[in-house]
Structure formats: structure tokens, C-alpha cells
CSV table of C-alpha atoms in Angstrom, one decimal:
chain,number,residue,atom,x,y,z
T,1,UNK,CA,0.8,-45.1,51.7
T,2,UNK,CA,-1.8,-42.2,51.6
T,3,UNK,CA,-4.4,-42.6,49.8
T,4,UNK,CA,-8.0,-40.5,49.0
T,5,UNK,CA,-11.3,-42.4,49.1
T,6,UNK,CA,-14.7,-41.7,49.5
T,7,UNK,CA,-15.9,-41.3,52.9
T,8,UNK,CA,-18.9,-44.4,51.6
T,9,UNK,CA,-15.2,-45.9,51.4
T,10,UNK,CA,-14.3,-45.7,55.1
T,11,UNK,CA,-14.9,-48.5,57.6
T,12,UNK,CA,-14.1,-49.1,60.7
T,13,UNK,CA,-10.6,-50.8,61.1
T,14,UNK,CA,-8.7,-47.7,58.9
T,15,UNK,CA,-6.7,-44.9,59.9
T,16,UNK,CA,-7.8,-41.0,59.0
T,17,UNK,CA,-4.7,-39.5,58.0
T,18,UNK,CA,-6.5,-36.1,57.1
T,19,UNK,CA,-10.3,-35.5,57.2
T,20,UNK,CA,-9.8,-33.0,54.2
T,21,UNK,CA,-12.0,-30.0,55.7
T,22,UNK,CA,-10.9,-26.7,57.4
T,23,UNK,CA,-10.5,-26.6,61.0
T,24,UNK,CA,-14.3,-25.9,61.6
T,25,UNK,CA,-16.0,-27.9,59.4
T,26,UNK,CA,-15.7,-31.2,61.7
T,27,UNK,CA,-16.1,-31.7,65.5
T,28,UNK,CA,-13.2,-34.2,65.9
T,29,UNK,CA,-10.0,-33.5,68.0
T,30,UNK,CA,-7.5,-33.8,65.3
T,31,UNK,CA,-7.6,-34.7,61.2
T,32,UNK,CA,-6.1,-37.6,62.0
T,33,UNK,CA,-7.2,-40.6,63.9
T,34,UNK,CA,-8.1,-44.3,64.1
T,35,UNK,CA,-11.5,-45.3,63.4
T,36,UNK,CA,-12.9,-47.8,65.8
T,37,UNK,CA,-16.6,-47.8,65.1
T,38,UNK,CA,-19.2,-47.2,62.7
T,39,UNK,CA,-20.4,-44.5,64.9
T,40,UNK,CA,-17.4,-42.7,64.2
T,41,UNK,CA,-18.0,-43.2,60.4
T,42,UNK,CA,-21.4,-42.0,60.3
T,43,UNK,CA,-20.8,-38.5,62.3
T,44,UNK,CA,-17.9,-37.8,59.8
T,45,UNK,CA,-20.2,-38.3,56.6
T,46,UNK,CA,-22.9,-36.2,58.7
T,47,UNK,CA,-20.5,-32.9,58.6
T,48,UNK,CA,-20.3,-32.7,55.0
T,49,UNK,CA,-17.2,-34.7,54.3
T,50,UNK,CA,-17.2,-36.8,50.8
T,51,UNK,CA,-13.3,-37.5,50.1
T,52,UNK,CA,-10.5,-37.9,52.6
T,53,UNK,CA,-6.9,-39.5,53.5
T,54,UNK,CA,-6.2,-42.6,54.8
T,55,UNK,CA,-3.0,-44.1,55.7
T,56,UNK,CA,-2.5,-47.9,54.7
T,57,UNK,CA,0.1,-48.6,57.0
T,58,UNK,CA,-1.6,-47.4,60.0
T,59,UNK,CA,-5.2,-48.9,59.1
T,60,UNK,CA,-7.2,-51.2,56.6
T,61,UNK,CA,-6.0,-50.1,52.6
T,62,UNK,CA,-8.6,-49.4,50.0
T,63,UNK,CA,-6.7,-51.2,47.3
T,64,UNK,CA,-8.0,-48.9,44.3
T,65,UNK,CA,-7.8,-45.9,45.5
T,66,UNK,CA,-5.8,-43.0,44.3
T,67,UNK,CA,-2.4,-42.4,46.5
T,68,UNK,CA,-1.9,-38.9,47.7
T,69,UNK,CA,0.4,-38.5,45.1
T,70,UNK,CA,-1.4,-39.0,41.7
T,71,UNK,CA,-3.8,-36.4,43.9
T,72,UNK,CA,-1.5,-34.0,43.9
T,73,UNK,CA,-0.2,-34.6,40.9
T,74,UNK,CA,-3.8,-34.3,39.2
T,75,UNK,CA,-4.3,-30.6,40.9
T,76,UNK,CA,-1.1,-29.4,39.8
T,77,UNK,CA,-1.5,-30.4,35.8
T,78,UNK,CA,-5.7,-28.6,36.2
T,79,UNK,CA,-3.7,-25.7,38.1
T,80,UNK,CA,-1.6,-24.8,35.0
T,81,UNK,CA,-4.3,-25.3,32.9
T,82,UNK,CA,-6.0,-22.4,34.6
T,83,UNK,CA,-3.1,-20.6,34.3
T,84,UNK,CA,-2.5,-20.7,30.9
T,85,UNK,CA,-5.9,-18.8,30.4
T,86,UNK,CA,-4.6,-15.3,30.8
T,87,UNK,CA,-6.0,-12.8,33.1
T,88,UNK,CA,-7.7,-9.4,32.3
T,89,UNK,CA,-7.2,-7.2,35.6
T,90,UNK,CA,-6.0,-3.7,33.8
T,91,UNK,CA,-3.2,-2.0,35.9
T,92,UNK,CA,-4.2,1.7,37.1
T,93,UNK,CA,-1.9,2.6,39.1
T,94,UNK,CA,2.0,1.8,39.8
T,95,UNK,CA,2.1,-0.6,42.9
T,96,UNK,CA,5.1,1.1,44.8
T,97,UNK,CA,2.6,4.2,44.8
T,98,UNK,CA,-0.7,2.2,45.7
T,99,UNK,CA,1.2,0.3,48.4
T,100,UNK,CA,1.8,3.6,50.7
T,101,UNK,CA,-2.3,3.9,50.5
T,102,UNK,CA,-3.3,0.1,50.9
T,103,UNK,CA,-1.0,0.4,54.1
T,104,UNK,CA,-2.4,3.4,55.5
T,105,UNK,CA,-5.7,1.8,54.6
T,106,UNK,CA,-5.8,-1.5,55.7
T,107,UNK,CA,-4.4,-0.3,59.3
T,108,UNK,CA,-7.8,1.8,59.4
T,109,UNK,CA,-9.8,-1.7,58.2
T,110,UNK,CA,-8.4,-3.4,61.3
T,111,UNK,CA,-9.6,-0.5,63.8
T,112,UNK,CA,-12.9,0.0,62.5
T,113,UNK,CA,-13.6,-3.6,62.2
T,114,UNK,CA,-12.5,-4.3,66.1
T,115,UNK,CA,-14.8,-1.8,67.0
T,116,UNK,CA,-17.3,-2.7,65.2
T,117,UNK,CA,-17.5,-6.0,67.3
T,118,UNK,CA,-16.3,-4.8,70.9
T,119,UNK,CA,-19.8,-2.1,70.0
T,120,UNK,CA,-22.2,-4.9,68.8
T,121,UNK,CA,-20.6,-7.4,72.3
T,122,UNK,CA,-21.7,-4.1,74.2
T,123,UNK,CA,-25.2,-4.0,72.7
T,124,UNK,CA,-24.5,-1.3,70.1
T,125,UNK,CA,-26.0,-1.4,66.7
T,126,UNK,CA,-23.8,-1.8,63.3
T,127,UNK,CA,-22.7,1.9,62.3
T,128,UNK,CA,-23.0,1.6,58.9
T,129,UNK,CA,-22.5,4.9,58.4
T,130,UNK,CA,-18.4,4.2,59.3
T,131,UNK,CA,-18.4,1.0,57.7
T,132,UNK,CA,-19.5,2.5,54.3
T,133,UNK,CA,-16.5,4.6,53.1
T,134,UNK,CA,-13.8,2.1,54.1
T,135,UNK,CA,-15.5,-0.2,51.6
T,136,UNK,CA,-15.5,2.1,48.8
T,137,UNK,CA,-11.6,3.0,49.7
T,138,UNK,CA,-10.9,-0.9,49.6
T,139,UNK,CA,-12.6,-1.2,46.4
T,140,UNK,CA,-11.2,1.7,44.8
T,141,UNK,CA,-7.8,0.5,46.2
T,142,UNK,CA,-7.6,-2.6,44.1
T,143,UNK,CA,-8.9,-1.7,41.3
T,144,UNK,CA,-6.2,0.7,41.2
T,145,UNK,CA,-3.8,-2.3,41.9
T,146,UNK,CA,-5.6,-5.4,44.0
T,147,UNK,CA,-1.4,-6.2,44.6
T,148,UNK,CA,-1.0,-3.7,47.1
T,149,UNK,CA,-3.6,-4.7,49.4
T,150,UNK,CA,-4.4,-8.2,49.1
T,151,UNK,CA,-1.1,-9.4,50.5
T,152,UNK,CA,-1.8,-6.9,53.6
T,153,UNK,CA,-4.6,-8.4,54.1
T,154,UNK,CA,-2.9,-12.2,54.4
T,155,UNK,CA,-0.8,-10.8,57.2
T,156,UNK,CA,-2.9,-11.5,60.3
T,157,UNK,CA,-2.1,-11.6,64.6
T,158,UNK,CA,-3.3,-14.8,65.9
T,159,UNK,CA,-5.5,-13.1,68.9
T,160,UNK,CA,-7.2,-10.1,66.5
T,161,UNK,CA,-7.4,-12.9,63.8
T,162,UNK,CA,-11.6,-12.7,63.9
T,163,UNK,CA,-11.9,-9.2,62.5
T,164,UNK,CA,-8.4,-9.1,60.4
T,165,UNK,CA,-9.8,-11.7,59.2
T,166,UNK,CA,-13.0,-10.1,58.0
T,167,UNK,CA,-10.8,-7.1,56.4
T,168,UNK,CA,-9.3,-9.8,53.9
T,169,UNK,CA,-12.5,-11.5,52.9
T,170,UNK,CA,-13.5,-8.5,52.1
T,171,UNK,CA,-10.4,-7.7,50.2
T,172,UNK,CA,-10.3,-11.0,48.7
T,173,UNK,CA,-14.1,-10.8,47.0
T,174,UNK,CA,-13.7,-7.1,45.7
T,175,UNK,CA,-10.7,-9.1,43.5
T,176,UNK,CA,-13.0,-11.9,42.8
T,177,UNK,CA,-15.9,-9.7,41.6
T,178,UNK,CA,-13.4,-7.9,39.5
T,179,UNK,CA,-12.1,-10.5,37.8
T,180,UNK,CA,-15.9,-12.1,37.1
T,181,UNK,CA,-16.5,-8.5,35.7
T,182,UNK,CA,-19.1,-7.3,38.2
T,183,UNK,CA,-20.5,-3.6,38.1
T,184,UNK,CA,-18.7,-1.9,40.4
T,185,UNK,CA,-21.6,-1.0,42.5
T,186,UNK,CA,-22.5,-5.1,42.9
T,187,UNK,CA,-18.4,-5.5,44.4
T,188,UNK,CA,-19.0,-2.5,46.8
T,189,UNK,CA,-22.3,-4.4,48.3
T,190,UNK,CA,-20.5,-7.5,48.4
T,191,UNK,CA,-17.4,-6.2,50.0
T,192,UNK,CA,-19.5,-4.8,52.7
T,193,UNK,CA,-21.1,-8.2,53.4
T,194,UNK,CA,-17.5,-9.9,53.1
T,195,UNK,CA,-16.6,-7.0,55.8
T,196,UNK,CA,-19.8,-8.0,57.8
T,197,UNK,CA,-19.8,-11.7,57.3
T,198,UNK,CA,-18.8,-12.7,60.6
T,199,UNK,CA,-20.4,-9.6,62.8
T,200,UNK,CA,-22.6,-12.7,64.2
T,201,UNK,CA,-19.5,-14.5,65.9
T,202,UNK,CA,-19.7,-10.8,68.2
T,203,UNK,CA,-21.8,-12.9,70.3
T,204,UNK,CA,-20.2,-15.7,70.6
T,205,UNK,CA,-17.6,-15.8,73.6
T,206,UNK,CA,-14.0,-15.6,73.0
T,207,UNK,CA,-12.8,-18.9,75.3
T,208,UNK,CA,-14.9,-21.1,72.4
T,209,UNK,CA,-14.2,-18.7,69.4
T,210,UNK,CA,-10.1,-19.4,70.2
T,211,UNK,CA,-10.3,-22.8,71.8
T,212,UNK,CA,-7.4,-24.3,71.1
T,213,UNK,CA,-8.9,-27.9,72.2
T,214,UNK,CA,-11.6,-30.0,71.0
T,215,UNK,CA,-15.1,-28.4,71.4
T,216,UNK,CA,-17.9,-29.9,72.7
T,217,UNK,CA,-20.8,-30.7,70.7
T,218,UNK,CA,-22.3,-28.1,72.0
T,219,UNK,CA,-19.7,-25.4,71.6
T,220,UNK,CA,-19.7,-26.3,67.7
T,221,UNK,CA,-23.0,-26.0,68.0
T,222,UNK,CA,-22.7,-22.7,69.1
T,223,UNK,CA,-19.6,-21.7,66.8
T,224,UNK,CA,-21.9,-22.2,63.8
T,225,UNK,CA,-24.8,-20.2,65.1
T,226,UNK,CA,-23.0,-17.1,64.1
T,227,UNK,CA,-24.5,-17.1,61.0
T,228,UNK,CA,-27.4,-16.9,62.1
T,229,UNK,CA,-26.5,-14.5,64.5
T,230,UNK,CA,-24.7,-12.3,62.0
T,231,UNK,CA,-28.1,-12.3,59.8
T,232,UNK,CA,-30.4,-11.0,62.3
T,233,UNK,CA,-27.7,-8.5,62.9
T,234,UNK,CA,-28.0,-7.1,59.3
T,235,UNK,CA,-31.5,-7.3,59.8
T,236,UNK,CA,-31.7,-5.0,62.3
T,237,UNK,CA,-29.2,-2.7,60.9
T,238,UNK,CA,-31.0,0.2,58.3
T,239,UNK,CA,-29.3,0.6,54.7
T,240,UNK,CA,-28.1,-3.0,54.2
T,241,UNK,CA,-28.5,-4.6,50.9
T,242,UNK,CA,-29.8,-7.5,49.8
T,243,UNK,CA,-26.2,-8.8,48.0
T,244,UNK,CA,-24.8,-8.3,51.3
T,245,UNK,CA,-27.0,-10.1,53.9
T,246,UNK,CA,-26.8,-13.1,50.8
T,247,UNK,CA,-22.9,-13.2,51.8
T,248,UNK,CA,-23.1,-13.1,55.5
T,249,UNK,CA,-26.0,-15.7,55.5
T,250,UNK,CA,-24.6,-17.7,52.9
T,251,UNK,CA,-20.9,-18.1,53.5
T,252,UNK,CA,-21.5,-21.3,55.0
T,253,UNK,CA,-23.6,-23.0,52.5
T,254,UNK,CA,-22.1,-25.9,50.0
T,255,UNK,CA,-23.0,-26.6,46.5
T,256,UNK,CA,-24.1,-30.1,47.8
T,257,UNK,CA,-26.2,-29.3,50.1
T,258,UNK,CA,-23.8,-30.3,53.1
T,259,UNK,CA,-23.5,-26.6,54.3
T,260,UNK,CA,-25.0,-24.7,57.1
T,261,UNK,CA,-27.6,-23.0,58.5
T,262,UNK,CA,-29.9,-23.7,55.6
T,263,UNK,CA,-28.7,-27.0,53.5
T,264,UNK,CA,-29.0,-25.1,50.6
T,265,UNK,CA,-27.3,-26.7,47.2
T,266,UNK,CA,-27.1,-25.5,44.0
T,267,UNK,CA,-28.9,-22.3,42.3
T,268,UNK,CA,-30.5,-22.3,45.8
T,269,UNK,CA,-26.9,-20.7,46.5
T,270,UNK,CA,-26.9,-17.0,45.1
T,271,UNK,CA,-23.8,-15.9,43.3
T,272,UNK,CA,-22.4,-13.4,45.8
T,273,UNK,CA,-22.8,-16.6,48.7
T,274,UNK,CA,-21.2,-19.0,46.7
T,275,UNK,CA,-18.4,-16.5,45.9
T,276,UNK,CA,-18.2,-15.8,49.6
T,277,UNK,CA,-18.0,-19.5,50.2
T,278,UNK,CA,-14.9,-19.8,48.5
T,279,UNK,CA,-13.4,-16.5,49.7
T,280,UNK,CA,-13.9,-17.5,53.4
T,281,UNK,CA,-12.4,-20.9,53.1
T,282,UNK,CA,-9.4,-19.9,51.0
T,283,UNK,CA,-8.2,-17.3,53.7
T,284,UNK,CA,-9.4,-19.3,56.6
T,285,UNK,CA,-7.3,-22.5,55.5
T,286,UNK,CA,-4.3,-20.1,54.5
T,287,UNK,CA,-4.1,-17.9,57.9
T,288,UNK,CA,-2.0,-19.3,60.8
T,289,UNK,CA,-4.8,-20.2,64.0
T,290,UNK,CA,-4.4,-21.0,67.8
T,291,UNK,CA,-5.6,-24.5,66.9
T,292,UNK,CA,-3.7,-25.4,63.3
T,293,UNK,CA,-0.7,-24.0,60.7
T,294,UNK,CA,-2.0,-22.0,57.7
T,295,UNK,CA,-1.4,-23.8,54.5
T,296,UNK,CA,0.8,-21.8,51.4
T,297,UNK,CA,-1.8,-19.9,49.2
T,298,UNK,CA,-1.0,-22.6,46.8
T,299,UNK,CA,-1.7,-25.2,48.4
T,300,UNK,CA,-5.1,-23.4,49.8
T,301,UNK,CA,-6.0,-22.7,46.1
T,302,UNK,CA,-5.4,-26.6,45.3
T,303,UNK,CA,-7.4,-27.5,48.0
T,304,UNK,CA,-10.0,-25.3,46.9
T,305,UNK,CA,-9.9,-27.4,43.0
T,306,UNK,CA,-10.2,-30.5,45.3
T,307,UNK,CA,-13.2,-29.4,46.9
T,308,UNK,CA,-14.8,-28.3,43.8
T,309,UNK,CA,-15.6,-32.0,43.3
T,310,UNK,CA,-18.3,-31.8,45.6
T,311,UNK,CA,-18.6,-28.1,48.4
T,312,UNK,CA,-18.6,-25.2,45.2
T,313,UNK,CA,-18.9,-24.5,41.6
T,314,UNK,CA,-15.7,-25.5,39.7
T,315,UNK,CA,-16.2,-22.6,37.3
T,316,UNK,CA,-15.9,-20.3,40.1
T,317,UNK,CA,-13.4,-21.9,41.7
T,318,UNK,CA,-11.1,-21.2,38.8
T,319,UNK,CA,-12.4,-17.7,38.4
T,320,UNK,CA,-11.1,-17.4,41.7
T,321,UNK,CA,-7.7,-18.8,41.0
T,322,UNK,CA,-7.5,-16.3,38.1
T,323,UNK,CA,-8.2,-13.3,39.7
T,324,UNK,CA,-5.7,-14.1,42.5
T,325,UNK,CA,-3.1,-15.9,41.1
T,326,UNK,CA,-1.6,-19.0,41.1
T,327,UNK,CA,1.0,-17.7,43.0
T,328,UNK,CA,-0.9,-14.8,45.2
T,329,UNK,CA,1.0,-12.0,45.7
T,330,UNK,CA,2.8,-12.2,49.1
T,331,UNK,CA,3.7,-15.8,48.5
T,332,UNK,CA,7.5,-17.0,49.6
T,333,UNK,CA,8.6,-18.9,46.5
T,334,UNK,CA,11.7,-20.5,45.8
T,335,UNK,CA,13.4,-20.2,42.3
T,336,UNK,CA,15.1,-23.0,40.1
T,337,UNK,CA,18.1,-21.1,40.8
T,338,UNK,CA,17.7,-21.8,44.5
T,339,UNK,CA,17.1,-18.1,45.2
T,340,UNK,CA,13.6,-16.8,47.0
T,341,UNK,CA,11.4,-14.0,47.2
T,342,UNK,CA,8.4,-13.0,47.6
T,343,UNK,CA,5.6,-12.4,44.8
T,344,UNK,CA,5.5,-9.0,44.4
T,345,UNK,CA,3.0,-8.4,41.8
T,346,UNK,CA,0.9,-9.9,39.0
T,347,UNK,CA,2.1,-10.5,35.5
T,348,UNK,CA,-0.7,-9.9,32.6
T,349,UNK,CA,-0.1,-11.9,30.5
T,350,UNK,CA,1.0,-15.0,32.7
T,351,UNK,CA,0.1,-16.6,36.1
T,352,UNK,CA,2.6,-19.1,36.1
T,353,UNK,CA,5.1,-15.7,35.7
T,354,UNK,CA,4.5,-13.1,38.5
T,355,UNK,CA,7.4,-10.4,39.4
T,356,UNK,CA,9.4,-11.3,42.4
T,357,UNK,CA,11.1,-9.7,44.6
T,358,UNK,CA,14.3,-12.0,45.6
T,359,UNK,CA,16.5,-11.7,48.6
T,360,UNK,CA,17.4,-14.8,49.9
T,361,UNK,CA,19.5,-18.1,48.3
T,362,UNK,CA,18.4,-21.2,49.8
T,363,UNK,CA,21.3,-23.1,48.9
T,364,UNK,CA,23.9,-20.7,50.3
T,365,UNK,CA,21.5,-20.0,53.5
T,366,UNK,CA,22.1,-16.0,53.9
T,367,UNK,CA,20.5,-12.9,52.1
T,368,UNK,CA,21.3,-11.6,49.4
T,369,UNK,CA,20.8,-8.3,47.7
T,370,UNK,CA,17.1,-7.2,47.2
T,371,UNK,CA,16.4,-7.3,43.4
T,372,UNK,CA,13.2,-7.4,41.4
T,373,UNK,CA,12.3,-10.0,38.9
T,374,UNK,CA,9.8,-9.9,35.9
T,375,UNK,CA,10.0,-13.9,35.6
T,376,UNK,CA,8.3,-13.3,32.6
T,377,UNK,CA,11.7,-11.6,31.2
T,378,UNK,CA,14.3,-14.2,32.7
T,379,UNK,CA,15.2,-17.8,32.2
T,380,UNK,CA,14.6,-18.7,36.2
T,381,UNK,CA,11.0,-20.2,36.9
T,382,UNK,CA,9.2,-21.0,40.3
T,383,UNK,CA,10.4,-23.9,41.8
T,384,UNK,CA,8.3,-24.3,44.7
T,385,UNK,CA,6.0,-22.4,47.4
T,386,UNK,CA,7.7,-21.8,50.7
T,387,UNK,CA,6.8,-21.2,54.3
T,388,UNK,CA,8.1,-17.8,56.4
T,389,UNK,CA,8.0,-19.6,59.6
T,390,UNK,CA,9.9,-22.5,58.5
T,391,UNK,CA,12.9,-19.7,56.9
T,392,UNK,CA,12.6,-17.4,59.8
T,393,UNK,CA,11.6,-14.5,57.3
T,394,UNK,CA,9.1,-11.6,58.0
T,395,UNK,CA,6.9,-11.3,55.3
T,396,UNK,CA,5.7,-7.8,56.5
T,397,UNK,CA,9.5,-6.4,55.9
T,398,UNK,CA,9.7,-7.8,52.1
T,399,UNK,CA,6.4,-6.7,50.7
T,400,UNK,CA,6.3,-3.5,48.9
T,401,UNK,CA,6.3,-0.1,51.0
């Protein structure tokens, strides 16, 4: 059985079946191992981590711990609980005519992003001077319609995935401000440090950036030094903003203290770092890597409400899950009626309700007519997230043009 525990829980002679952390927040080969030593327990507590998995047939049981299950099971009732609160992101424009600008807009994000770090590898300073209006086009993009763009900004290439990934934080926290109700001038100086927020992993080199293998204590090391990196960037760059070097320096902090570069914990956390916080590890476990499978948004969003126990500030966390969604747009869901689609758009008054736009039955296993669906209008209801690998769909091809 899998069960969570506390990591003051683990002893030697019990099997990790998932460390419960992104990718980068642990220095192991895998999330799952057997634990031989107390050595082994100690450097996993030292990272950060305060819950994980175990598996009871592979190792020593925890008889009173929770089973994976009544986890899950917990998430999903506190989920639709958040969801019944509805949201308040006013519509200004139609998406189908927002969606040929967020295109057109978010291939522009990619190209001056990659240059921006191919000039600061050569030397260059930041040109803040380009970076500045593509912010202010991002912002005003969503808050014309955020459904346009933020699924864009989900769609990432694994080799280019530094900088596309930089273009959807940034995406993702001009959405997040909006639904906390932030002036607009506080989201455009936080966009720009979701858009700079890794500049500082320019100077680390590519062969430990994309290392599919275990890294050396010293390349992890070296992996988290880009914060620092990206903050004496910003320092040296003229016209940057106090909100925005808080969000490059701060994405890495926790709200217990188990971040990095500075430990902070708490209020010591400004708003806009804590908010980036969230915003990085959302898209981070939700994109597809060299070195592990992207979660559904879903599930990354659940993960997120796990993690709230301890890394960030529950009431943000479920700001968050507001202004996105429970089921973000660009998410593959299946239907009770055993059709899928993909989550098109937003309803207003319900999270648990967004439009879909079907075209595949999962019972028959073939297409079917593209149609759009208000669920909020029809009996059908979401069944279940699915994954575009595993169905062989594109997810570019379905989202709106």
C-alpha cells in the first residue's frame, strides 16, 4: 500500500515511493528508492522535504499513516470547495478574437526571451527596453481574455523549455494578480520579474541545465545559484523595480523556511515572491522535461493544496486555483458521456463547469465532430483529466485559433 508520512516518520528499512517535490527540489536519482541508512534520511529532510510516499510492500509500513488514497481523496473534496466560491475575472473580449492576438503574441514572447539569454551567455546586458512592451501586450492580453494565452503558454518544446518556460510564468502571474485584484501597474512589474525570473540560469551551462541523469552535488549546487545569478543581473540592469527583483530573487523561497538562497519563511516572503513561488512550481511540475513527465494541471494544482501544508500560503494557493481554474484551460478531459475535449474557456459563474471543446469519444476510440460545450448548460459533467501523449492527440490543433 501507499501511504504519506512525515519525513520524522522515515527510517531506514522503508521504501520511497515518491519524495513528493519537483524534479529540482532533491538531489536523488529518482523519487523512488530504498532507504538503507540514516544518512540517506537526514539529506532528504535537509532539502526541504516534510511529507512523502512510502510503499508498504516494498519497505517497513507506518501503520497509521494515511494511504495514498484517503490523500487523494482529501484534495479532491478541498478542491471543490474552492470551486464552489465563484470567480470574478470579467470577460472583455470574445476569445475566438483574442486567440489570433495571444498567438501572434506569444510566438514574439518565445523569440525575445531566447534572445535575451543567448545576449546575457554572450556578455550582453538585459535590454529592458525590448522586454518592456511585450509585458504590457501580455498583460493587456489577458485581461482582455487570460483564456487565450495561458493555454499557449502550457505548450512548451523540450530543448527551448528554459525560456518558454519563463513566457508562461509570466503569463501565469499576470492571471494570478488579476484574480487577487492587483493594480494593474503592480501585475505589469510582476510579469516582468516572472519574465526575468530565471535570466540567472543564462549562466549556467546547458549539459547540467538539461541533464537528464543524476547531478552531482555540485552541479545542484550550481543549478540553484541561478538565483542568485539572476539577482545580480537585475541589479545591474537600469529601470528594474523593486516588485520585480522580489520575484526573481524570491521564487525559490518556502513559507517554512526550507527554500533557497535566503531561508526566508513567512512575512519575510514578500507577496509578489510567494506568488511567484507558486507560479513557478505549478508550471514547472505540469511541463513535460528531458528528465520526468509533466503532471495534468489538475493534478499540479492538487499538488500545490498538498504542499500548502508546509512550502506556501494556503490562502494563496487557492487564490491561485481560482484564478486559473480547476480545470485550466487547455486541459484534455474526459466527459461522463465518455466523450473528450479540451477546456476551451472559463465559465463565470462555475469552476467545476468550463466550456469544452469535444472531439473525441473514448469509448468508441475515433473522432468525432468538433462541437462546443457550455457544461454549465448540459447534463454531461467532467469525468476525469486526461493526458495528450497517452491519446496520441495534439493539443496545439484543438485549442482555439
Amino acid at each position: 500500500m501507499i501511504k504519506q508520512i512525515r519525513v520524522d516518520q522515515l527510517k531506514p528499512g522503508m521504501y520511497v515511493h515518491d519524495l513528493n517535490c519537483g524534479w529540482l527540489d532533491h538531489p536523488f536519482l529518482s523519487n523512488a528508492f530504498y532507504v538503507r541508512d540514516l544518512a540517506t534520511v537526514d539529506k532528504i529532510a535537509e532539502v526541504g522535504i516534510r511529507e512523502l510516499y512510502i510503499d508498504t510492500v516494498k519497505g517497513a509500513d507506518v501503520w497509521a499513516a494515511r494511504s495514498q488514497r484517503e490523500v487523494n481523496a482529501d484534495l479532491d473534496q478541498r478542491l471543490q470547495e474552492i470551486a464552489r466560491k465563484p470567480p470574478e475575472k470579467p470577460i472583455a473580449t470574445e476569445l475566438t478574437e483574442e486567440s489570433v492576438r495571444a498567438r501572434r503574441l506569444h510566438g514574439e514572447a518565445n523569440k525575445i526571451v531566447r534572445h535575451m539569454m543567448d545576449d546575457i551567455r554572450m556578455g550582453q546586458q538585459i535590454q529592458i527596453d525590448r522586454i518592456e512592451p511585450l509585458v504590457e501586450n501580455m498583460v493587456d492580453s489577458i485581461f482582455r481574455n487570460q483564456d487565450a494565452l495561458l493555454p499557449l503558454a502550457r505548450l512548451k518544446n523540450h530543448d527551448d523549455y528554459t525560456f518558454e518556460h519563463s513566457v508562461s510564468v509570466c503569463a501565469l502571474l499576470v492571471a494570478f494578480g488579476r484574480g487577487m485584484k492587483l493594480s494593474k501597474e503592480v501585475i505589469k512589474e510582476m510579469a516582468l520579474g516572472g519574465l526575468l525570473h530565471d535570466v540567472g540560469k543564462a549562466r549556467i551551462p546547458d549539459e547540467i541545465l538539461n541533464k537528464p541523469a543524476k547531478l552531482t552535488d555540485d552541479e545542484y549546487v550550481r543549478i540553484q545559484s541561478h538565483v542568485a545569478q539572476g539577482r545580480l543581473l537585475l541589479e545591474q540592469t537600469p529601470g528594474i523595480g523593486e516588485i520585480a527583483r522580489q520575484v526573481t530573487s524570491q521564487h525559490h523561497e518556502r513559507f517554512d523556511g526550507s527554500g533557497y538562497p535566503d531561508k526566508l519563511a513567512g512575512g519575510g516572503i514578500s507577496l509578489y515572491g510567494q506568488m511567484a513561488a507558486i507560479v513557478d512550481v505549478y508550471d514547472a511540475i505540469s511541463s513535460e522535461r528531458v528528465y520526468h513527465k509533466g503532471m495534468s494541471p489538475t493534478q499540479a494544482l492538487k499538488k500545490l493544496l498538498e504542499w500548502s501544508a508546509h512550502h506556501f500560503d494556503p490562502q494563496l494557493v487557492q487564490a491561485f486555483i481560482r484564478a486559473i481554474g480547476i480545470y485550466p484551460t487547455g486541459t484534455l478531459v474526459q466527459l461522463d458521456s465518455k466523450r473528450m475535449g479540451v477546456v476551451v474557456e472559463q465559465n463565470e459563474k462555475s469552476l467545476l463547469e468550463p466550456v469544452v471543446r469535444i472531439f473525441y469519444h473514448a469509448g468508441q476510440q475515433h473522432y468525432i465532430p468538433p462541437e462546443i460545450v457550455d457544461l454549465a448548460k448540459v447534463q454531461d459533467r467532467i469525468a476525469s483529466f486526461e493526458n495528450y501523449e497517452k491519446w496520441k492527440i495534439d493539443p496545439y490543433h484543438w485549442l482555439p485559433a
